[in-house]
Amino acid sequence: MNRGPIPLPLHLNLAHSCWQSALLGWHASKLGWPIWSPAFQHNASEFSATQNIAEFPAALTREIQNRAAQFQRGIQMYHAHPFRRTLPIAKTIWQRGTTRLLDYGMGQNTQPLLMIPSLVNRAYILDLLPDKSFMHYLAKNGFHPMLVDWDAPGEAEKDFGLSDYVTDRLLPVYDFILSQHQMPPHVMGYCMGGNFALALAQLTPQKPRSLTLMATAWDFHAAGMPRFTADKAQQLLHMVNTTGELSVEWLQSFFSALDPFGAVEKFMRFAEKDMQSDSAKLFVALEDWLSDGVPLTPRVTADTMQNWYAHNTPARGQWEIAGQKILPQTLGIPTLAVLPQHDRIVSPASAAALATLIPGALSLSPHLGHIGMMVSRDADKMVWEPVVNWLKNQD
């Protein structure tokens, strides 16, 4: 695996362009060009009154050079860091194609729980480090958790769309769990996995004991969601049908646009860390996971980027799996929706649109981000513990 941030040229060029624009803005202001924001006008006037303006361009250039050096130093320190995630892989108890079901049970006669992650990133974000493992937390708190590991599409999955992943992978996994445990499991979905979980809950005759949807998008045109037009979707599909997949680099570029300077800022902060600290090791583990993405098949690309993002089929009641419209308002299952309030990937408004449709659904709104609810220092208290308490009340 190549260490990121991916795609590295994008982040380097973005940082360079942004910082250099400060110099251009300075020179433009000297020529009398207006400052766009009134708030900045006040700051600029205050600055001009207290600083030696003649020395400012040189000082600004030094600051740009210092920030660029710190950003590059952070990347180099990350690339050179010796830490590698070495957690043992859980036992595989079911497999078809590249999809596996991993068993995190601890041997007790506990309630089965099926966790479904996104297709876009690797499943091990749910079992990242010994003290950052939602799967082990569930196992220690009275459940028999099992995790779907999609892996990258193989020969069997290269022509898959979302319907195929549900009918040829998730439904057989669910039936396997029923046969092994003689009771329906709790079902959880994280990110895109929540959409899968919703479809599974509607399509299976023997309903799950409960449904937990964690940062699951539904209204793709809600406030805070990235805009992706039908024309852009058509251009993307033309490219993907030529290359045979939607690359990890394209996906990372798409999500980076939601917080364009985020990677620059976090690597600058990393450069100041103690490289022996647990914080530095967590940073490395998380960045390695982000770099370890998987491509999407052409049909999954059409189902998501065209049907979801461009045409908003879920919120319009037009999203279909195996020929059936997925309609959350028809569910009669105890449901908890986790809506992270600082989520840049799935806006709270998009996820809340799903929660409001499901009869009797409860919501949990932690002040965390999309990934932070699985790996931050407050994840266990703000998300894991209340989720487990809710699950225990569904018996």
PDB file of C-alpha atoms in Angstrom, residues 5 17 24 54 69 79 115-116 172 180 190 198 212 219 257 308 315 322 329 336 375:
ATOM      1  CA  PRO A   5      -2.513  11.625   1.204  1.00  0.00           C
ATOM      2  CA  SER A  17      -2.122  27.689  -5.057  1.00  0.00           C
ATOM      3  CA  LEU A  24      -1.570  37.867  -5.376  1.00  0.00           C
ATOM      4  CA  ALA A  54       6.823  47.938   3.533  1.00  0.00           C
ATOM      5  CA  ALA A  69       7.872  23.285   4.645  1.00  0.00           C
ATOM      6  CA  HIS A  79       5.789   8.218   5.201  1.00  0.00           C
ATOM      7  CA  MET A 115     -22.436  -4.867  10.789  1.00  0.00           C
ATOM      8  CA  ILE A 116     -22.420  -3.634   7.184  1.00  0.00           C
ATOM      9  CA  PRO A 172     -27.138 -15.020   1.750  1.00  0.00           C
ATOM     10  CA  GLN A 180     -26.373 -20.490  12.724  1.00  0.00           C
ATOM     11  CA  TYR A 190     -22.190   2.516   8.613  1.00  0.00           C
ATOM     12  CA  LEU A 198     -32.167  -0.588   4.975  1.00  0.00           C
ATOM     13  CA  THR A 212     -29.051   1.025  13.405  1.00  0.00           C
ATOM     14  CA  ASP A 219     -31.508  13.154   0.681  1.00  0.00           C
ATOM     15  CA  ALA A 257     -13.424  18.692  -2.275  1.00  0.00           C
ATOM     16  CA  TRP A 308     -28.043   8.937  -5.820  1.00  0.00           C
ATOM     17  CA  ALA A 315     -35.325  10.864  -1.301  1.00  0.00           C
ATOM     18  CA  ALA A 322     -33.950  -6.126  -7.015  1.00  0.00           C
ATOM     19  CA  GLN A 329     -41.716   4.635   5.714  1.00  0.00           C
ATOM     20  CA  LEU A 336     -31.848   4.170  15.694  1.00  0.00           C
ATOM     21  CA  VAL A 375     -11.988   6.538  16.177  1.00  0.00           C
TER      22      VAL A 375
END
